[in-house]
PDB file of C-alpha atoms and ligand atoms in Angstrom:
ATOM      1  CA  UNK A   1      17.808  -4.428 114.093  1.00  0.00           C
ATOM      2  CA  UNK A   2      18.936  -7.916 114.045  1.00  0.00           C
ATOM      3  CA  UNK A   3      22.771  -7.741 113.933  1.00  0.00           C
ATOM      4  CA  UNK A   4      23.115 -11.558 112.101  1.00  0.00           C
ATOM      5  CA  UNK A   5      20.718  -9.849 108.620  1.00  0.00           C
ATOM      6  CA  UNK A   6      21.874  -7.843 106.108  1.00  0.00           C
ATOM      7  CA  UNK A   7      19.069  -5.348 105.726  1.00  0.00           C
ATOM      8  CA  UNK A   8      18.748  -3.863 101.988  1.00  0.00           C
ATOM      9  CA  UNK A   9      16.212  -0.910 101.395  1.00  0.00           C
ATOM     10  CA  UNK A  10      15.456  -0.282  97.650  1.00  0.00           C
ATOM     11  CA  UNK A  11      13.387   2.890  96.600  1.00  0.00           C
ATOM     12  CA  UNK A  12      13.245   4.813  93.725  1.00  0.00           C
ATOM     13  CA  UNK A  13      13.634   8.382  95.218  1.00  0.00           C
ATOM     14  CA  UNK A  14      17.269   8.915  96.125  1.00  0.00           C
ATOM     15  CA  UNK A  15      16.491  11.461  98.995  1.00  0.00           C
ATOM     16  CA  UNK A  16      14.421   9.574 100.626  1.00  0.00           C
ATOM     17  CA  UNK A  17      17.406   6.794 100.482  1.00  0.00           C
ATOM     18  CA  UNK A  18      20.626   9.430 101.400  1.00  0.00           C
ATOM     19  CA  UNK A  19      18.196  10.464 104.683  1.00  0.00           C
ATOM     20  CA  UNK A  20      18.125   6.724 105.606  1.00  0.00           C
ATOM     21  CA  UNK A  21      21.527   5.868 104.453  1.00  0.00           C
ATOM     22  CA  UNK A  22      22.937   8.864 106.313  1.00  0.00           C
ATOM     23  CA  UNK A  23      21.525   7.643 109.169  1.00  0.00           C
ATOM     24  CA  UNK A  24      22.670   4.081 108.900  1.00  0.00           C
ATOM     25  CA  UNK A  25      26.220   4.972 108.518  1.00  0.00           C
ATOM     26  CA  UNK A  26      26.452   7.055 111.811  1.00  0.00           C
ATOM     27  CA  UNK A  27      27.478   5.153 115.349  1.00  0.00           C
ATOM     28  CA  UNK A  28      25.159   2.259 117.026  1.00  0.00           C
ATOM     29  CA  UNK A  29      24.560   4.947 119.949  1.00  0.00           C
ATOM     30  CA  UNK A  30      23.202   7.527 117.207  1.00  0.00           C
ATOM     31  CA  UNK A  31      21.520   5.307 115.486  1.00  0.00           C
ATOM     32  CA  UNK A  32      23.556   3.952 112.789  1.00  0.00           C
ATOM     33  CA  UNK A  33      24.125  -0.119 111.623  1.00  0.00           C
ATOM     34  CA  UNK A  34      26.978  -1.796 109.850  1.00  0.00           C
ATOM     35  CA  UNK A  35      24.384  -4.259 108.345  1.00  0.00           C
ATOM     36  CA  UNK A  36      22.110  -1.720 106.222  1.00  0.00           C
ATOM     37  CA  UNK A  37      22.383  -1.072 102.747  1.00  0.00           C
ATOM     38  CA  UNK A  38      20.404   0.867 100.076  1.00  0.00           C
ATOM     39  CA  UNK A  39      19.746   0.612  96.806  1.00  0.00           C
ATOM     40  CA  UNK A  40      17.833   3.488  94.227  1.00  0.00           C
ATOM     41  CA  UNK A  41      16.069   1.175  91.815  1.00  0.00           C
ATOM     42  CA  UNK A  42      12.656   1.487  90.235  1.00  0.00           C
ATOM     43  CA  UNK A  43      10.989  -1.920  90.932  1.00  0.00           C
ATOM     44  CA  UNK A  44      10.222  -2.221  87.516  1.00  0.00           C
ATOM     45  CA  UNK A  45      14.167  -2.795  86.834  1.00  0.00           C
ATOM     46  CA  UNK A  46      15.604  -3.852  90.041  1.00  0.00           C
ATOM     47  CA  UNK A  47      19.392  -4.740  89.281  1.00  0.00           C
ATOM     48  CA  UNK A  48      20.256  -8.192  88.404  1.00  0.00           C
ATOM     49  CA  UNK A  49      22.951  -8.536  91.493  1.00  0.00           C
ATOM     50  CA  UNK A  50      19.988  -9.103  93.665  1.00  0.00           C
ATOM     51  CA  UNK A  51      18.192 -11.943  91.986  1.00  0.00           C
ATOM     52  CA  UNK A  52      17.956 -14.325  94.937  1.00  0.00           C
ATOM     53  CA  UNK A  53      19.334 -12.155  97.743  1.00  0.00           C
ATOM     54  CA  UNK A  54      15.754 -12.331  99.829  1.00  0.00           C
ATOM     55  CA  UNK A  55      15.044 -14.288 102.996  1.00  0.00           C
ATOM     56  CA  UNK A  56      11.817 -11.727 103.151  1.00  0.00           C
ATOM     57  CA  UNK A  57      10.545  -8.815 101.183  1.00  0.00           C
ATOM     58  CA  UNK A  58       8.546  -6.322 102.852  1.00  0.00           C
ATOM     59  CA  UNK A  59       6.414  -3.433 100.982  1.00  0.00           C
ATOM     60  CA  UNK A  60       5.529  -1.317 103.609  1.00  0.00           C
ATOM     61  CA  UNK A  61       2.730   1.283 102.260  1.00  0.00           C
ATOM     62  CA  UNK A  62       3.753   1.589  98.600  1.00  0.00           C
ATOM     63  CA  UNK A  63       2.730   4.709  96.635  1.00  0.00           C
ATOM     64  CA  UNK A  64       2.375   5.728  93.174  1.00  0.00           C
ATOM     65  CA  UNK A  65       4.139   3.190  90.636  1.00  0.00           C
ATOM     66  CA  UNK A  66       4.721   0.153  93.130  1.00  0.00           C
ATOM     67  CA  UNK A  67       1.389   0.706  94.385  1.00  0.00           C
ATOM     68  CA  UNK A  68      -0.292   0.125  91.252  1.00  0.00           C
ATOM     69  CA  UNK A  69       2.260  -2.720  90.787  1.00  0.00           C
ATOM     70  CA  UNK A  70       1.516  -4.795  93.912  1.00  0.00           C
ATOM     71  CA  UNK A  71      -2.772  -4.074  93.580  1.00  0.00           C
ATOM     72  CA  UNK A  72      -3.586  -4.259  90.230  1.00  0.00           C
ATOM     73  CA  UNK A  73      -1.212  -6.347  89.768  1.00  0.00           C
ATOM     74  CA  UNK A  74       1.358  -5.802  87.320  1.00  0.00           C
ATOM     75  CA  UNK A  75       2.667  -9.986  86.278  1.00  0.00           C
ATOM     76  CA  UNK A  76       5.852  -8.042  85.490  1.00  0.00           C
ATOM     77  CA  UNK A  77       6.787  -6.120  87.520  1.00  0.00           C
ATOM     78  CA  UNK A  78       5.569  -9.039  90.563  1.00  0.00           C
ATOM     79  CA  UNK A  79       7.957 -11.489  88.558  1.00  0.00           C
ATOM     80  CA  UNK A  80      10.808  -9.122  89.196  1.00  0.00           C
ATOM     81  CA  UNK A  81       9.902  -9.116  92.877  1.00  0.00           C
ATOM     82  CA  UNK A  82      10.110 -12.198  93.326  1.00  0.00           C
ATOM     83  CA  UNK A  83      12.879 -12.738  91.087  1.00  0.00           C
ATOM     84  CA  UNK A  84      14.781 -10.991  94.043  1.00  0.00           C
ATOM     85  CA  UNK A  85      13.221 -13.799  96.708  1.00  0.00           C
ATOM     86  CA  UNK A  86      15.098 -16.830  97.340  1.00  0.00           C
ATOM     87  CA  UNK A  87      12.652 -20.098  96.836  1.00  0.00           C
ATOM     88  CA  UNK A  88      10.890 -20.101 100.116  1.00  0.00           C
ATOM     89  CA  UNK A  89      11.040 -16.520 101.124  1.00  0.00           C
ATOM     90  CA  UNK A  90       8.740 -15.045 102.872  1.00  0.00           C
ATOM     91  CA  UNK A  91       6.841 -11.392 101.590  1.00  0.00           C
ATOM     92  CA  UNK A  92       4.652  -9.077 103.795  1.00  0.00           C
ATOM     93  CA  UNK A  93       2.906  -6.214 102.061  1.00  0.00           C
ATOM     94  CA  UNK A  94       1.284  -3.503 103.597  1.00  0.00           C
ATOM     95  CA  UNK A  95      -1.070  -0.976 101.893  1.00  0.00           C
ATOM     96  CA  UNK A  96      -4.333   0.850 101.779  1.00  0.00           C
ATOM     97  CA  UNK A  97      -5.745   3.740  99.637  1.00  0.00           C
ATOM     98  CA  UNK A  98      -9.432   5.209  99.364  1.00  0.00           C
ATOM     99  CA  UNK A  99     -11.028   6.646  96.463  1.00  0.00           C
ATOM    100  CA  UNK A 100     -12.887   9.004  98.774  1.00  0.00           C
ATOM    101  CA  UNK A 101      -9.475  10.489 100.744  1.00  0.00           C
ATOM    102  CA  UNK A 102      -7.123  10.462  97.387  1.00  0.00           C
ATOM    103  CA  UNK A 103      -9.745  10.365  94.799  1.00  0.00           C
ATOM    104  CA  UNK A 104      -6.555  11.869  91.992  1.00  0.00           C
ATOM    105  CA  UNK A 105      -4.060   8.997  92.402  1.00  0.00           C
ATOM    106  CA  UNK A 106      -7.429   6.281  92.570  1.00  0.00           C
ATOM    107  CA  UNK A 107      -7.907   7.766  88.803  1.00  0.00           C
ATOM    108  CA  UNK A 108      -4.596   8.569  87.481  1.00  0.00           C
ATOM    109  CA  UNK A 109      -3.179   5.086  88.683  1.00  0.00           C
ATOM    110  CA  UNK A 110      -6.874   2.772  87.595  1.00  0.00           C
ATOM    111  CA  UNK A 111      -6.800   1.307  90.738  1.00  0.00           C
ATOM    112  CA  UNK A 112      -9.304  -0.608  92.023  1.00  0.00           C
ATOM    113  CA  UNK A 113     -11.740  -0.434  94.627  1.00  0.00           C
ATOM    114  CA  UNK A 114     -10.575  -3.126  97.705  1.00  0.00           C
ATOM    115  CA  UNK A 115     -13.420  -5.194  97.866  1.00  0.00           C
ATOM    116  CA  UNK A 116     -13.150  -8.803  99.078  1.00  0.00           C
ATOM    117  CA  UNK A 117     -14.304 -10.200  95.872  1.00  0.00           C
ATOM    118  CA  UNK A 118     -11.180  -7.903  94.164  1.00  0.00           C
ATOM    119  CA  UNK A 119      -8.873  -9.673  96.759  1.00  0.00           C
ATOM    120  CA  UNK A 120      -9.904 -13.482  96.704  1.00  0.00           C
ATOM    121  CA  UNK A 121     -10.751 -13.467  92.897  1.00  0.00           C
ATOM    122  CA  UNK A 122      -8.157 -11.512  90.955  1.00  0.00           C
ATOM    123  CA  UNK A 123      -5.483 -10.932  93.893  1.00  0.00           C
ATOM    124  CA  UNK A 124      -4.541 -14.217  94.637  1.00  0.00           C
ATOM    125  CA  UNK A 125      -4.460 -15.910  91.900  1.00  0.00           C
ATOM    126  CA  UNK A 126      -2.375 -13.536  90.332  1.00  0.00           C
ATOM    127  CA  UNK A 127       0.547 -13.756  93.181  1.00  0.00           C
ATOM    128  CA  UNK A 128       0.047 -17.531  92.845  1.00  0.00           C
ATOM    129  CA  UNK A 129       0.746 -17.249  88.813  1.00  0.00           C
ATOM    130  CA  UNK A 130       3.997 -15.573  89.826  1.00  0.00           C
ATOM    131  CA  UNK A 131       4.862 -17.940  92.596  1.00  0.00           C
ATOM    132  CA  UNK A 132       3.622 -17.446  95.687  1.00  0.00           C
ATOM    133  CA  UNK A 133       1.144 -18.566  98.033  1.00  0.00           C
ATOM    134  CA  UNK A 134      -0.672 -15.309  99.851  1.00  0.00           C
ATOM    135  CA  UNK A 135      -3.324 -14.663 102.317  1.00  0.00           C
ATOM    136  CA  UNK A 136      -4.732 -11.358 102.669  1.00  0.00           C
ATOM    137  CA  UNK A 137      -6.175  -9.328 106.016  1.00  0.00           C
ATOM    138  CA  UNK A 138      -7.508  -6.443 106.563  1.00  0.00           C
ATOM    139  CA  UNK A 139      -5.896  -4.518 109.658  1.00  0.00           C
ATOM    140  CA  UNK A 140      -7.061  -2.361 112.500  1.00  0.00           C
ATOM    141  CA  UNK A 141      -5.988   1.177 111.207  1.00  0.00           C
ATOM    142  CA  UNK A 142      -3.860   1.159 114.624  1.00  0.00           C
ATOM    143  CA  UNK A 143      -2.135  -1.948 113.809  1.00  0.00           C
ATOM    144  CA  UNK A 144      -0.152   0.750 111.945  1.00  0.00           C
ATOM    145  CA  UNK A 145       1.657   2.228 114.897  1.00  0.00           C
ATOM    146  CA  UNK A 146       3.159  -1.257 115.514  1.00  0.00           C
ATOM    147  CA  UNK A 147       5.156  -0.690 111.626  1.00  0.00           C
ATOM    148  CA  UNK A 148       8.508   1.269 112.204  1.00  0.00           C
ATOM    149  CA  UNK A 149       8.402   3.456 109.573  1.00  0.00           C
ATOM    150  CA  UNK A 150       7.719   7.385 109.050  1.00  0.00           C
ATOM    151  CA  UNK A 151       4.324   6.748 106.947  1.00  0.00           C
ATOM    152  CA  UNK A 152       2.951   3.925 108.735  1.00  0.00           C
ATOM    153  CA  UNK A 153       3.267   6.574 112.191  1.00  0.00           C
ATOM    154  CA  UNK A 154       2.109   9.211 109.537  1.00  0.00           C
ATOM    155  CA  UNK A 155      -1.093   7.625 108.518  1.00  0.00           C
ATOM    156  CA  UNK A 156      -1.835   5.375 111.972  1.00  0.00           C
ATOM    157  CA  UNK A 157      -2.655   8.898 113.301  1.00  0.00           C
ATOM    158  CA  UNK A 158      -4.457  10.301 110.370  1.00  0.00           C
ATOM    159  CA  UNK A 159      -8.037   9.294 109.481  1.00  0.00           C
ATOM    160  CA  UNK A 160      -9.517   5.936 110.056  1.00  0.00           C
ATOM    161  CA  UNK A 161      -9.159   4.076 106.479  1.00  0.00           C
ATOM    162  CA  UNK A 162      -9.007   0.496 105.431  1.00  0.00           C
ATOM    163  CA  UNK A 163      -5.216  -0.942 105.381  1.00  0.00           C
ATOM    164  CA  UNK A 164      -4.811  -4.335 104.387  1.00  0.00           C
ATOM    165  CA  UNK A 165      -1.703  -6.865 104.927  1.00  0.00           C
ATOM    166  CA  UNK A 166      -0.464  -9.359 102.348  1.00  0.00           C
ATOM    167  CA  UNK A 167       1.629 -12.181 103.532  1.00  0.00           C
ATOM    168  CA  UNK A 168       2.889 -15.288 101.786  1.00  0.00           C
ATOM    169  CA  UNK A 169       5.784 -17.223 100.605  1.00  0.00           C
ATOM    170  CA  UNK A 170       7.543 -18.344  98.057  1.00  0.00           C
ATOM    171  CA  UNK A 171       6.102 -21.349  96.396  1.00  0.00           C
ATOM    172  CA  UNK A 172       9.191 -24.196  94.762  1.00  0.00           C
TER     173      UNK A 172
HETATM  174  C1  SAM B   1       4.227   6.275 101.137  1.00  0.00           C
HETATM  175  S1  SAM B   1       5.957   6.048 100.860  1.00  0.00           S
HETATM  176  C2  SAM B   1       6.315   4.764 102.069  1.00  0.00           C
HETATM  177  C3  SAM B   1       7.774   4.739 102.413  1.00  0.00           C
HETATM  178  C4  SAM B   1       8.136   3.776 103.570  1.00  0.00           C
HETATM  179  N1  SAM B   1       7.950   2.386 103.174  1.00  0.00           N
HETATM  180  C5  SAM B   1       7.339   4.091 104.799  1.00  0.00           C
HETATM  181  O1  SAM B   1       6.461   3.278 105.174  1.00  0.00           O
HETATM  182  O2  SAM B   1       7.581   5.155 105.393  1.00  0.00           O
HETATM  183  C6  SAM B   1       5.967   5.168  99.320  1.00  0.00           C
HETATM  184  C7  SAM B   1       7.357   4.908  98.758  1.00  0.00           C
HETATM  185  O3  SAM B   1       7.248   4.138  97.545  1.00  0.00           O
HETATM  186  C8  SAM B   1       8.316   4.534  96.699  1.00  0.00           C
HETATM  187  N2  SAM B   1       8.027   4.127  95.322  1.00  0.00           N
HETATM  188  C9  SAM B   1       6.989   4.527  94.554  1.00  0.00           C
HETATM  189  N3  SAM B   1       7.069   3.968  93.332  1.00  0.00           N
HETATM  190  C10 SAM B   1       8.181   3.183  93.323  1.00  0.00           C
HETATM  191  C11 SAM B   1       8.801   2.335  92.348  1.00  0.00           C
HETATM  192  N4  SAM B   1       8.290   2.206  91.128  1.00  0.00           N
HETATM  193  N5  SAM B   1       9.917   1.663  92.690  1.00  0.00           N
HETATM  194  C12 SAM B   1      10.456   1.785  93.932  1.00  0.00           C
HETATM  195  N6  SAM B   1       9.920   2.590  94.897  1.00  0.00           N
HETATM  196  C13 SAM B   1       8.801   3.265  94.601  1.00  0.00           C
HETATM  197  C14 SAM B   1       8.331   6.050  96.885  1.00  0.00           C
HETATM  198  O4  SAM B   1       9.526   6.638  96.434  1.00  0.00           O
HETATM  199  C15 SAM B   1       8.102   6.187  98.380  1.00  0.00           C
HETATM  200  O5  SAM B   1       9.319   6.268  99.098  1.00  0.00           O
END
C-alpha cells in the first residue's frame, strides 16, 4: 500500500469493516498500515466530512443497494459519489451480475440486463449528467485475480460470467 495515501474504505456492513480495520491496526510485518481508515456509511448518506476527500474512488464488485446504485443508475445516490471526488478524480468501478447465476437479486433489485446498447445509451450519459466522463470494458473473467480483494479472488475462480470495468474522471 502506498505509504504517501491515506486509504479510506466505506461500507455499510460494520463486520465486514472491524475484520479490515482490525487488520489495519496490527504491525507492518502482520499486516497492518498507519494510513487506512474506515468508515460504516450507506452510500446513499455518506457523511458530509468527506465531500472532496477523493483523489480516486474505486467500487470494487458492489452488491445489493450500491449495485443497483452504480447500474441502473441512481442520479442520487451517483451525485453523492462524486460529491466525495475532488474535481479531477479519477473512479474505477468493477462489477458483473447474471440473471441466469442470481436470477433473485436480478428481480428484487430491477436490474438490467448488460447489453452494450444498456451501457453506451443509458450508462454514460447518465455518469456524464453527474459529472464525469466514463468509458466502459468488459473484462476477461481472470482479469479478476489481478483485484486484491476477497470477492474479486472469490468469483475469478467461480464460473465464467461477464464482469465489466468502469473508469473515468471527474469532469470541471
Ligand atoms: C460483494 S461485496 C464486495 C466487497 C469488496 N469490495 C470485495 O471486492 O471483496 C459487496 C459489498 O457492498 C457493500 N454494500 C452493499 N450495499 C451498500 C451500500 N448501500 N452502501 C455501502 N456499501 C454497500 C456490502 O456491504 C458488501 O461489503
Amino acid at each position: 500500500m502506498c505509504s504517501d495515501r491515506l486509504f479510506i474504505g466505506i461500507d455499510s456492513n460494520a463486520e465486514n469493516l472491524a475484520r479490515y480495520s482490525q487488520k489495519a491496526a496490527q504491525k507492518p510485518t502482520k499486516g497492518g498500515t498507519p494510513n487506512a481508515l474506515f468508515v460504516h456509511a450507506n452510500c446513499e448518506r455518506l457523511p458530509t466530512e468527506l465531500c472532496g476527500v477523493a483523489q480516486e474512488l474505486s467500487i470494487l464488485l458492489p452488491w445489493g443497494s450500491l449495485l443497483k446504485a452504480v447500474v441502473l443508475p441512481d442520479l442520487a445516490v451517483l451525485q453523492g459519489l462524486r460529491c466525495v471526488c475532488a474535481e479531477q478524480a479519477t473512479l474505477r468501478i468493477v462489477f458483473g451480475y447474471d440473471q441466469c447465476c442470481e436470477p433473485g437479486i436480478t428481480m428484487a433489485l430491477d436490474l438490467p440486463p448488460l447489453t452494450w446498447e444498456y451501457l453506451q445509451a443509458v450508462l454514460i450519459p447518465c455518469y456524464a449528467q453527474i459529472g464525469f466522463a466514463i468509458q466502459v470494458r468488459q473484462m476477461e473473467h481472470t482479469e479478476l485475480r489481478d483485484i486484491p480483494t476477497t470477492w474479486a479472488k472469490r468469483l475469478s475462480y467461480g464460473k465464467d460470467r461477464e464482469f465489466f470495468e468502469i473508469i473515468g474522471h471527474g469532469l470541471s
